């Protein structure tokens, strides 16, 4: 049986819906090819000397791993010459990356977290790449930060690649969510999970419990009910997971259901939470909603938030509809 590869899928989607213009198709294929290169480095690990700290820090004030820098550079280099993009932005860079003058510019803006969860790299736990595609505002030839500040509803595509036991690319253009598994023998991403859907209910939650004393009351109330299990109002026992790699959590939730929470934290009320809106919250919320789930910041749809800064943070509650709607309702009471 001939498998559907990513390239064939994109061509067929374009024929069916015409919703994937050639420049966007080329951009996604380039990102997929780049994720293959990142996967190769991640899976070689210590054999290729790419583990450990880079000895530098990023705009978030976080120590960078060598692979953070490698993944960022590989994504910049692969995407700047193709003619699809007007500019790029990354968790690892304070300002947007302009397309060098010698290359043609395109109509899209690409944002990415090149290697999310990279603190897990040295201990061999799954990490991932997250990306989001916006349109560059009409007539803007030299995009600056303000041109990226669009709500998540304006995304034309979003996806992630999880580097785990399998390397999988999960993608949406707003017409459902589709998963592709990397066939290492021939280097193709093969459509193995067409039309992915999140179960509406679940018995599994993901949150970093060590922050409990810093949570707001609605989060405490909700998690206490999960912990009470059959002895509490939820009437069922729950299981807990925390991988400390958002891509791995989101992938698990899309496959088998669940709720992922990174609430805002009383330690720093000025920060809405740890996760970043533009290249973590928005792409993951787009994917989750397209798979039939819900994604809020506790008060509103993440996709409806009007960004004010490129690296602004957002509280995240995402996953199975029943659970996310309940914890969001608790914030309104
Ligand atoms: P904590 C990874 O650093 C990340 O940005 C997400 O991938 C992950 O869900 C979260 O932070 C883990 O945070 O505070 O548990 O280390």
mmCIF file of C-alpha atoms and ligand atoms in Angstrom:
data_model
loop_
_atom_site.group_PDB
_atom_site.id
_atom_site.type_symbol
_atom_site.label_atom_id
_atom_site.label_comp_id
_atom_site.label_asym_id
_atom_site.label_seq_id
_atom_site.Cartn_x
_atom_site.Cartn_y
_atom_site.Cartn_z
ATOM 1 C CA UNK A 1 0.000 0.000 0.000
ATOM 2 C CA UNK A 2 1.490 3.334 -0.984
ATOM 3 C CA UNK A 3 1.603 5.621 2.016
ATOM 4 C CA UNK A 4 0.536 9.235 1.779
ATOM 5 C CA UNK A 5 3.610 11.343 2.399
ATOM 6 C CA UNK A 6 3.474 14.932 3.646
ATOM 7 C CA UNK A 7 4.173 16.259 0.138
ATOM 8 C CA UNK A 8 1.343 14.215 -1.400
ATOM 9 C CA UNK A 9 -1.002 15.215 1.453
ATOM 10 C CA UNK A 10 -0.264 18.915 0.908
ATOM 11 C CA UNK A 11 -0.793 18.658 -2.864
ATOM 12 C CA UNK A 12 -4.093 16.785 -2.363
ATOM 13 C CA UNK A 13 -5.284 19.297 0.247
ATOM 14 C CA UNK A 14 -4.442 22.094 -2.166
ATOM 15 C CA UNK A 15 -6.440 20.419 -4.957
ATOM 16 C CA UNK A 16 -9.398 19.750 -2.631
ATOM 17 C CA UNK A 17 -9.608 23.044 -0.854
ATOM 18 C CA UNK A 18 -7.183 25.320 -2.647
ATOM 19 C CA UNK A 19 -6.547 26.446 0.919
ATOM 20 C CA UNK A 20 -2.818 25.861 0.764
ATOM 21 C CA UNK A 21 -1.206 28.286 -1.676
ATOM 22 C CA UNK A 22 2.091 27.063 -3.188
ATOM 23 C CA UNK A 23 4.179 29.446 -1.007
ATOM 24 C CA UNK A 24 2.531 28.094 2.149
ATOM 25 C CA UNK A 25 2.962 24.499 0.982
ATOM 26 C CA UNK A 26 6.644 25.190 0.285
ATOM 27 C CA UNK A 27 7.047 26.800 3.730
ATOM 28 C CA UNK A 28 5.543 23.801 5.531
ATOM 29 C CA UNK A 29 7.685 21.369 3.501
ATOM 30 C CA UNK A 30 10.782 23.411 4.408
ATOM 31 C CA UNK A 31 9.879 23.407 8.100
ATOM 32 C CA UNK A 32 9.293 19.630 7.947
ATOM 33 C CA UNK A 33 12.674 19.116 6.270
ATOM 34 C CA UNK A 34 14.322 21.262 8.948
ATOM 35 C CA UNK A 35 12.636 19.269 11.719
ATOM 36 C CA UNK A 36 14.128 16.132 10.162
ATOM 37 C CA UNK A 37 17.584 17.695 10.570
ATOM 38 C CA UNK A 38 16.801 18.684 14.177
ATOM 39 C CA UNK A 39 15.500 15.160 14.832
ATOM 40 C CA UNK A 40 18.784 13.745 13.559
ATOM 41 C CA UNK A 41 20.808 15.927 15.970
ATOM 42 C CA UNK A 42 18.467 15.251 18.914
ATOM 43 C CA UNK A 43 18.596 11.495 18.375
ATOM 44 C CA UNK A 44 22.403 11.424 18.048
ATOM 45 C CA UNK A 45 22.674 13.145 21.469
ATOM 46 C CA UNK A 46 26.015 12.628 23.142
ATOM 47 C CA UNK A 47 27.397 10.961 20.023
ATOM 48 C CA UNK A 48 27.456 14.318 18.254
ATOM 49 C CA UNK A 49 28.562 16.529 21.150
ATOM 50 C CA UNK A 50 25.327 18.554 21.033
ATOM 51 C CA UNK A 51 24.269 17.990 24.642
ATOM 52 C CA UNK A 52 24.815 20.413 27.482
ATOM 53 C CA UNK A 53 24.735 24.159 27.881
ATOM 54 C CA UNK A 54 25.620 26.611 25.125
ATOM 55 C CA UNK A 55 27.007 29.004 27.735
ATOM 56 C CA UNK A 56 24.593 31.713 26.543
ATOM 57 C CA UNK A 57 21.172 33.001 27.665
ATOM 58 C CA UNK A 58 18.047 33.848 25.672
ATOM 59 C CA UNK A 59 15.630 36.748 25.809
ATOM 60 C CA UNK A 60 13.645 34.846 28.444
ATOM 61 C CA UNK A 61 16.692 34.898 30.736
ATOM 62 C CA UNK A 62 16.984 31.116 30.380
ATOM 63 C CA UNK A 63 20.299 29.301 29.909
ATOM 64 C CA UNK A 64 20.419 27.987 26.342
ATOM 65 C CA UNK A 65 21.276 24.399 25.523
ATOM 66 C CA UNK A 66 23.575 23.825 22.556
ATOM 67 C CA UNK A 67 20.625 22.234 20.766
ATOM 68 C CA UNK A 68 18.444 25.332 21.374
ATOM 69 C CA UNK A 69 20.955 27.389 19.414
ATOM 70 C CA UNK A 70 21.485 24.712 16.734
ATOM 71 C CA UNK A 71 17.740 24.259 16.170
ATOM 72 C CA UNK A 72 17.196 28.017 16.016
ATOM 73 C CA UNK A 73 19.995 28.557 13.499
ATOM 74 C CA UNK A 74 18.894 25.617 11.336
ATOM 75 C CA UNK A 75 15.321 26.987 11.171
ATOM 76 C CA UNK A 76 16.545 30.501 10.288
ATOM 77 C CA UNK A 77 18.947 29.330 7.586
ATOM 78 C CA UNK A 78 16.464 26.903 5.978
ATOM 79 C CA UNK A 79 13.605 29.407 5.852
ATOM 80 C CA UNK A 80 15.205 32.681 4.810
ATOM 81 C CA UNK A 81 15.894 32.038 1.084
ATOM 82 C CA UNK A 82 12.647 30.344 -0.055
ATOM 83 C CA UNK A 83 10.602 33.461 -0.812
ATOM 84 C CA UNK A 84 7.607 32.550 1.405
ATOM 85 C CA UNK A 85 8.444 34.742 4.390
ATOM 86 C CA UNK A 86 8.560 38.444 5.210
ATOM 87 C CA UNK A 87 10.267 37.770 8.592
ATOM 88 C CA UNK A 88 10.686 35.249 11.414
ATOM 89 C CA UNK A 89 10.492 35.396 15.220
ATOM 90 C CA UNK A 90 11.807 32.900 17.756
ATOM 91 C CA UNK A 91 11.713 32.277 21.488
ATOM 92 C CA UNK A 92 15.512 32.400 21.300
ATOM 93 C CA UNK A 93 15.789 35.886 19.778
ATOM 94 C CA UNK A 94 14.689 39.223 21.261
ATOM 95 C CA UNK A 95 13.809 40.830 17.912
ATOM 96 C CA UNK A 96 12.343 39.472 14.669
ATOM 97 C CA UNK A 97 14.792 38.115 12.102
ATOM 98 C CA UNK A 98 14.633 40.063 8.821
ATOM 99 C CA UNK A 99 14.907 38.223 5.498
ATOM 100 C CA UNK A 100 18.365 39.147 4.063
ATOM 101 C CA UNK A 101 18.180 41.628 1.176
ATOM 102 C CA UNK A 102 19.472 39.163 -1.417
ATOM 103 C CA UNK A 103 16.396 36.952 -1.003
ATOM 104 C CA UNK A 104 12.790 37.611 -2.198
ATOM 105 C CA UNK A 105 10.232 38.235 0.527
ATOM 106 C CA UNK A 106 6.869 36.489 0.813
ATOM 107 C CA UNK A 107 3.551 37.132 2.523
ATOM 108 C CA UNK A 108 3.986 35.016 5.658
ATOM 109 C CA UNK A 109 5.451 35.501 9.116
ATOM 110 C CA UNK A 110 6.928 32.429 10.835
ATOM 111 C CA UNK A 111 7.200 32.158 14.621
ATOM 112 C CA UNK A 112 8.753 29.231 16.444
ATOM 113 C CA UNK A 113 10.019 27.744 19.639
ATOM 114 C CA UNK A 114 12.885 25.832 18.053
ATOM 115 C CA UNK A 115 13.355 23.292 20.831
ATOM 116 C CA UNK A 116 10.677 23.327 23.494
ATOM 117 C CA UNK A 117 11.415 21.433 26.695
ATOM 118 C CA UNK A 118 15.135 21.516 26.003
ATOM 119 C CA UNK A 119 15.918 21.108 29.720
ATOM 120 C CA UNK A 120 14.912 17.482 29.052
ATOM 121 C CA UNK A 121 17.528 16.952 26.344
ATOM 122 C CA UNK A 122 20.373 15.906 28.648
ATOM 123 C CA UNK A 123 18.137 13.362 30.411
ATOM 124 C CA UNK A 124 16.802 11.808 27.180
ATOM 125 C CA UNK A 125 13.156 12.867 27.529
ATOM 126 C CA UNK A 126 11.031 13.946 24.529
ATOM 127 C CA UNK A 127 11.354 17.527 23.280
ATOM 128 C CA UNK A 128 9.817 19.315 20.317
ATOM 129 C CA UNK A 129 9.659 22.173 17.843
ATOM 130 C CA UNK A 130 6.542 24.395 17.795
ATOM 131 C CA UNK A 131 5.671 26.753 14.916
ATOM 132 C CA UNK A 132 2.987 29.239 13.948
ATOM 133 C CA UNK A 133 2.334 30.954 10.595
ATOM 134 C CA UNK A 134 0.681 34.375 10.256
ATOM 135 C CA UNK A 135 0.189 36.646 7.244
ATOM 136 C CA UNK A 136 2.340 39.752 7.059
ATOM 137 C CA UNK A 137 0.121 42.867 7.136
ATOM 138 C CA UNK A 138 -0.626 44.219 3.631
ATOM 139 C CA UNK A 139 2.015 46.576 2.274
ATOM 140 C CA UNK A 140 4.553 45.944 5.068
ATOM 141 C CA UNK A 141 7.939 45.214 3.496
ATOM 142 C CA UNK A 142 10.136 45.513 6.597
ATOM 143 C CA UNK A 143 8.106 43.786 9.351
ATOM 144 C CA UNK A 144 8.853 44.781 12.944
ATOM 145 C CA UNK A 145 7.594 43.378 16.243
ATOM 146 C CA UNK A 146 4.252 45.176 15.933
ATOM 147 C CA UNK A 147 3.448 43.307 12.683
ATOM 148 C CA UNK A 148 3.630 39.991 14.564
ATOM 149 C CA UNK A 149 1.169 41.120 17.266
ATOM 150 C CA UNK A 150 -1.897 39.388 15.809
ATOM 151 C CA UNK A 151 -4.402 37.250 17.745
ATOM 152 C CA UNK A 152 -4.103 33.488 17.306
ATOM 153 C CA UNK A 153 -7.301 33.418 15.238
ATOM 154 C CA UNK A 154 -5.225 34.960 12.395
ATOM 155 C CA UNK A 155 -2.922 31.924 12.121
ATOM 156 C CA UNK A 156 -2.988 30.281 8.675
ATOM 157 C CA UNK A 157 -1.118 27.188 9.879
ATOM 158 C CA UNK A 158 0.419 25.782 13.065
ATOM 159 C CA UNK A 159 2.216 22.617 14.037
ATOM 160 C CA UNK A 160 4.711 20.855 16.189
ATOM 161 C CA UNK A 161 7.270 18.109 15.784
ATOM 162 C CA UNK A 162 7.772 15.851 18.785
ATOM 163 C CA UNK A 163 11.176 14.119 19.011
ATOM 164 C CA UNK A 164 10.230 11.038 21.028
ATOM 165 C CA UNK A 165 10.295 7.272 20.448
ATOM 166 C CA UNK A 166 8.967 8.334 17.050
ATOM 167 C CA UNK A 167 9.516 11.701 15.417
ATOM 168 C CA UNK A 168 6.037 12.977 14.557
ATOM 169 C CA UNK A 169 4.886 16.149 12.824
ATOM 170 C CA UNK A 170 1.352 17.310 13.733
ATOM 171 C CA UNK A 171 -0.159 20.016 11.558
ATOM 172 C CA UNK A 172 -3.283 22.123 11.026
ATOM 173 C CA UNK A 173 -4.307 24.638 8.359
ATOM 174 C CA UNK A 174 -7.690 25.172 10.008
ATOM 175 C CA UNK A 175 -9.248 22.100 8.336
ATOM 176 C CA UNK A 176 -8.572 19.492 11.027
ATOM 177 C CA UNK A 177 -5.370 18.094 12.555
ATOM 178 C CA UNK A 178 -3.167 15.544 10.827
ATOM 179 C CA UNK A 179 -0.175 13.562 12.168
ATOM 180 C CA UNK A 180 2.825 12.335 10.201
ATOM 181 C CA UNK A 181 5.446 9.848 11.396
ATOM 182 C CA UNK A 182 9.042 10.180 10.169
ATOM 183 C CA UNK A 183 10.147 7.085 8.272
ATOM 184 C CA UNK A 184 13.875 7.176 9.025
ATOM 185 C CA UNK A 185 14.674 4.679 6.275
ATOM 186 C CA UNK A 186 13.595 6.951 3.433
ATOM 187 C CA UNK A 187 13.308 10.288 5.231
ATOM 188 C CA UNK A 188 9.592 10.791 4.486
ATOM 189 C CA UNK A 189 6.951 12.061 6.886
ATOM 190 C CA UNK A 190 4.120 9.543 6.392
ATOM 191 C CA UNK A 191 0.449 10.318 7.155
ATOM 192 C CA UNK A 192 -0.211 7.898 10.027
ATOM 193 C CA UNK A 193 -2.796 9.882 12.046
ATOM 194 C CA UNK A 194 -5.294 11.558 9.686
ATOM 195 C CA UNK A 195 -7.981 13.798 11.207
ATOM 196 C CA UNK A 196 -6.944 13.588 14.898
ATOM 197 C CA UNK A 197 -9.593 14.173 17.582
ATOM 198 C CA UNK A 198 -9.233 14.745 21.334
ATOM 199 C CA UNK A 199 -11.612 12.677 23.540
ATOM 200 C CA UNK A 200 -14.086 15.126 25.148
ATOM 201 C CA UNK A 201 -13.670 13.581 28.611
ATOM 202 C CA UNK A 202 -10.628 12.283 30.441
ATOM 203 C CA UNK A 203 -9.205 10.847 33.657
ATOM 204 C CA UNK A 204 -5.756 12.363 33.265
ATOM 205 C CA UNK A 205 -4.386 15.812 34.139
ATOM 206 C CA UNK A 206 -1.004 17.482 33.743
ATOM 207 C CA UNK A 207 0.245 20.268 36.006
ATOM 208 C CA UNK A 208 3.445 20.976 37.948
ATOM 209 C CA UNK A 209 2.119 20.284 41.473
ATOM 210 C CA UNK A 210 5.204 21.831 43.120
ATOM 211 C CA UNK A 211 3.735 25.255 42.318
ATOM 212 C CA UNK A 212 0.443 24.562 44.165
ATOM 213 C CA UNK A 213 0.973 27.204 46.880
ATOM 214 C CA UNK A 214 1.271 29.852 44.142
ATOM 215 C CA UNK A 215 -1.955 29.024 42.288
ATOM 216 C CA UNK A 216 -5.055 31.219 42.231
ATOM 217 C CA UNK A 217 -8.144 29.892 44.064
ATOM 218 C CA UNK A 218 -10.070 28.547 40.995
ATOM 219 C CA UNK A 219 -7.080 26.381 40.012
ATOM 220 C CA UNK A 220 -6.676 25.092 43.576
ATOM 221 C CA UNK A 221 -10.413 24.280 43.741
ATOM 222 C CA UNK A 222 -10.313 22.446 40.402
ATOM 223 C CA UNK A 223 -7.176 20.396 41.147
ATOM 224 C CA UNK A 224 -8.447 19.531 44.647
ATOM 225 C CA UNK A 225 -11.540 18.038 42.997
ATOM 226 C CA UNK A 226 -9.378 15.971 40.631
ATOM 227 C CA UNK A 227 -7.325 14.714 43.592
ATOM 228 C CA UNK A 228 -10.506 13.846 45.541
ATOM 229 C CA UNK A 229 -11.390 11.368 42.791
ATOM 230 C CA UNK A 230 -14.413 9.160 43.500
ATOM 231 C CA UNK A 231 -14.686 10.689 47.009
ATOM 232 C CA UNK A 232 -15.299 14.163 45.509
ATOM 233 C CA UNK A 233 -17.708 15.926 43.110
ATOM 234 C CA UNK A 234 -16.090 14.543 39.964
ATOM 235 C CA UNK A 235 -17.071 10.963 40.868
ATOM 236 C CA UNK A 236 -14.045 9.382 39.175
ATOM 237 C CA UNK A 237 -10.394 8.859 39.995
ATOM 238 C CA UNK A 238 -7.782 10.732 37.935
ATOM 239 C CA UNK A 239 -4.206 9.964 36.981
ATOM 240 C CA UNK A 240 -1.459 12.606 36.702
ATOM 241 C CA UNK A 241 1.355 13.169 34.213
ATOM 242 C CA UNK A 242 4.032 15.914 34.044
ATOM 243 C CA UNK A 243 6.730 15.525 31.372
ATOM 244 C CA UNK A 244 7.892 19.173 31.576
ATOM 245 C CA UNK A 245 7.783 19.239 27.791
ATOM 246 C CA UNK A 246 4.659 20.957 26.451
ATOM 247 C CA UNK A 247 4.919 19.280 23.043
ATOM 248 C CA UNK A 248 4.911 15.812 24.640
ATOM 249 C CA UNK A 249 1.971 16.716 26.909
ATOM 250 C CA UNK A 250 -0.093 18.169 24.057
ATOM 251 C CA UNK A 251 0.637 15.165 21.843
ATOM 252 C CA UNK A 252 -0.448 12.723 24.556
ATOM 253 C CA UNK A 253 -3.627 14.746 25.117
ATOM 254 C CA UNK A 254 -4.541 14.796 21.423
ATOM 255 C CA UNK A 255 -4.050 11.024 21.230
ATOM 256 C CA UNK A 256 -5.786 9.912 24.458
ATOM 257 C CA UNK A 257 -7.360 12.982 26.078
ATOM 258 C CA UNK A 258 -6.336 14.947 29.147
ATOM 259 C CA UNK A 259 -5.961 18.466 30.463
ATOM 260 C CA UNK A 260 -2.696 20.443 30.541
ATOM 261 C CA UNK A 261 -2.383 23.433 32.866
ATOM 262 C CA UNK A 262 0.318 26.042 33.352
ATOM 263 C CA UNK A 263 -1.522 28.661 35.462
ATOM 264 C CA UNK A 264 -0.354 32.137 36.236
ATOM 265 C CA UNK A 265 1.675 32.229 39.366
ATOM 266 C CA UNK A 266 1.380 34.472 42.431
ATOM 267 C CA UNK A 267 5.184 34.722 42.564
ATOM 268 C CA UNK A 268 5.177 37.182 39.671
ATOM 269 C CA UNK A 269 1.724 38.730 39.048
ATOM 270 C CA UNK A 270 3.265 40.795 36.209
ATOM 271 C CA UNK A 271 3.771 37.583 34.260
ATOM 272 C CA UNK A 272 0.640 35.836 32.998
ATOM 273 C CA UNK A 273 2.446 32.512 33.478
ATOM 274 C CA UNK A 274 5.542 30.755 32.184
ATOM 275 C CA UNK A 275 4.493 29.842 28.673
ATOM 276 C CA UNK A 276 4.735 32.230 25.739
ATOM 277 C CA UNK A 277 1.630 33.254 23.825
ATOM 278 C CA UNK A 278 2.913 33.753 20.279
ATOM 279 C CA UNK A 279 4.900 30.558 19.685
ATOM 280 C CA UNK A 280 3.620 28.162 22.353
ATOM 281 C CA UNK A 281 0.092 29.155 23.447
ATOM 282 C CA UNK A 282 -1.299 30.191 20.062
ATOM 283 C CA UNK A 283 -0.057 27.327 17.862
ATOM 284 C CA UNK A 284 -0.997 24.722 20.461
ATOM 285 C CA UNK A 285 -4.421 26.328 21.011
ATOM 286 C CA UNK A 286 -5.083 26.326 17.246
ATOM 287 C CA UNK A 287 -4.185 22.630 17.034
ATOM 288 C CA UNK A 288 -6.188 21.707 20.164
ATOM 289 C CA UNK A 289 -9.330 23.529 18.941
ATOM 290 C CA UNK A 290 -9.030 22.000 15.480
ATOM 291 C CA UNK A 291 -8.872 18.563 17.163
ATOM 292 C CA UNK A 292 -12.115 19.304 19.051
ATOM 293 C CA UNK A 293 -10.545 20.459 22.332
ATOM 294 C CA UNK A 294 -10.616 23.773 24.223
ATOM 295 C CA UNK A 295 -7.766 26.160 25.095
ATOM 296 C CA UNK A 296 -8.152 29.157 27.420
ATOM 297 C CA UNK A 297 -6.054 31.319 29.719
ATOM 298 C CA UNK A 298 -8.641 30.643 32.453
ATOM 299 C CA UNK A 299 -10.786 33.546 31.303
ATOM 300 C CA UNK A 300 -10.937 33.607 27.494
ATOM 301 C CA UNK A 301 -9.963 31.642 24.380
ATOM 302 C CA UNK A 302 -6.199 31.858 23.972
ATOM 303 C CA UNK A 303 -6.746 32.454 20.253
ATOM 304 C CA UNK A 304 -8.755 35.623 20.991
ATOM 305 C CA UNK A 305 -6.017 37.319 23.044
ATOM 306 C CA UNK A 306 -4.691 40.490 21.420
ATOM 307 C CA UNK A 307 -0.912 40.335 21.990
ATOM 308 C CA UNK A 308 0.916 43.455 23.207
ATOM 309 C CA UNK A 309 4.479 42.068 23.150
ATOM 310 C CA UNK A 310 6.235 39.456 21.015
ATOM 311 C CA UNK A 311 7.421 37.433 24.028
ATOM 312 C CA UNK A 312 4.418 37.951 26.256
ATOM 313 C CA UNK A 313 3.390 35.088 28.471
ATOM 314 C CA UNK A 314 0.049 33.399 28.851
ATOM 315 C CA UNK A 315 -1.603 31.085 31.363
ATOM 316 C CA UNK A 316 -2.607 27.872 29.608
ATOM 317 C CA UNK A 317 -5.501 25.458 30.238
ATOM 318 C CA UNK A 318 -5.958 23.154 27.249
ATOM 319 C CA UNK A 319 -7.263 19.716 26.309
ATOM 320 C CA UNK A 320 -10.475 17.725 26.697
ATOM 321 C CA UNK A 321 -13.489 20.005 26.334
ATOM 322 C CA UNK A 322 -15.337 18.955 29.518
ATOM 323 C CA UNK A 323 -12.376 19.623 31.812
ATOM 324 C CA UNK A 324 -11.127 22.892 30.317
ATOM 325 C CA UNK A 325 -14.649 24.337 30.246
ATOM 326 C CA UNK A 326 -15.043 23.439 33.948
ATOM 327 C CA UNK A 327 -11.773 24.974 35.171
ATOM 328 C CA UNK A 328 -12.515 28.059 33.051
ATOM 329 C CA UNK A 329 -15.983 28.282 34.580
ATOM 330 C CA UNK A 330 -14.439 28.174 38.074
ATOM 331 C CA UNK A 331 -12.410 31.291 37.145
ATOM 332 C CA UNK A 332 -15.661 33.126 36.381
ATOM 333 C CA UNK A 333 -17.406 32.203 39.639
HETATM 334 P P1 LIG B 1 8.350 23.530 34.622
HETATM 335 C C1 LIG B 1 9.635 23.769 28.925
HETATM 336 O O1 LIG B 1 10.632 24.574 29.534
HETATM 337 C C2 LIG B 1 8.312 24.511 29.072
HETATM 338 O O2 LIG B 1 8.369 25.733 28.413
HETATM 339 C C3 LIG B 1 7.175 23.648 28.553
HETATM 340 O O3 LIG B 1 7.545 22.860 27.481
HETATM 341 C C4 LIG B 1 6.800 22.808 29.774
HETATM 342 O O4 LIG B 1 5.440 22.415 29.769
HETATM 343 C C5 LIG B 1 7.081 23.756 30.934
HETATM 344 O O5 LIG B 1 8.043 24.716 30.462
HETATM 345 C C6 LIG B 1 7.677 23.032 32.127
HETATM 346 O O6 LIG B 1 7.791 23.977 33.172
HETATM 347 O O7 LIG B 1 8.123 24.770 35.480
HETATM 348 O O8 LIG B 1 7.536 22.349 35.084
HETATM 349 O O9 LIG B 1 9.802 23.195 34.404
#
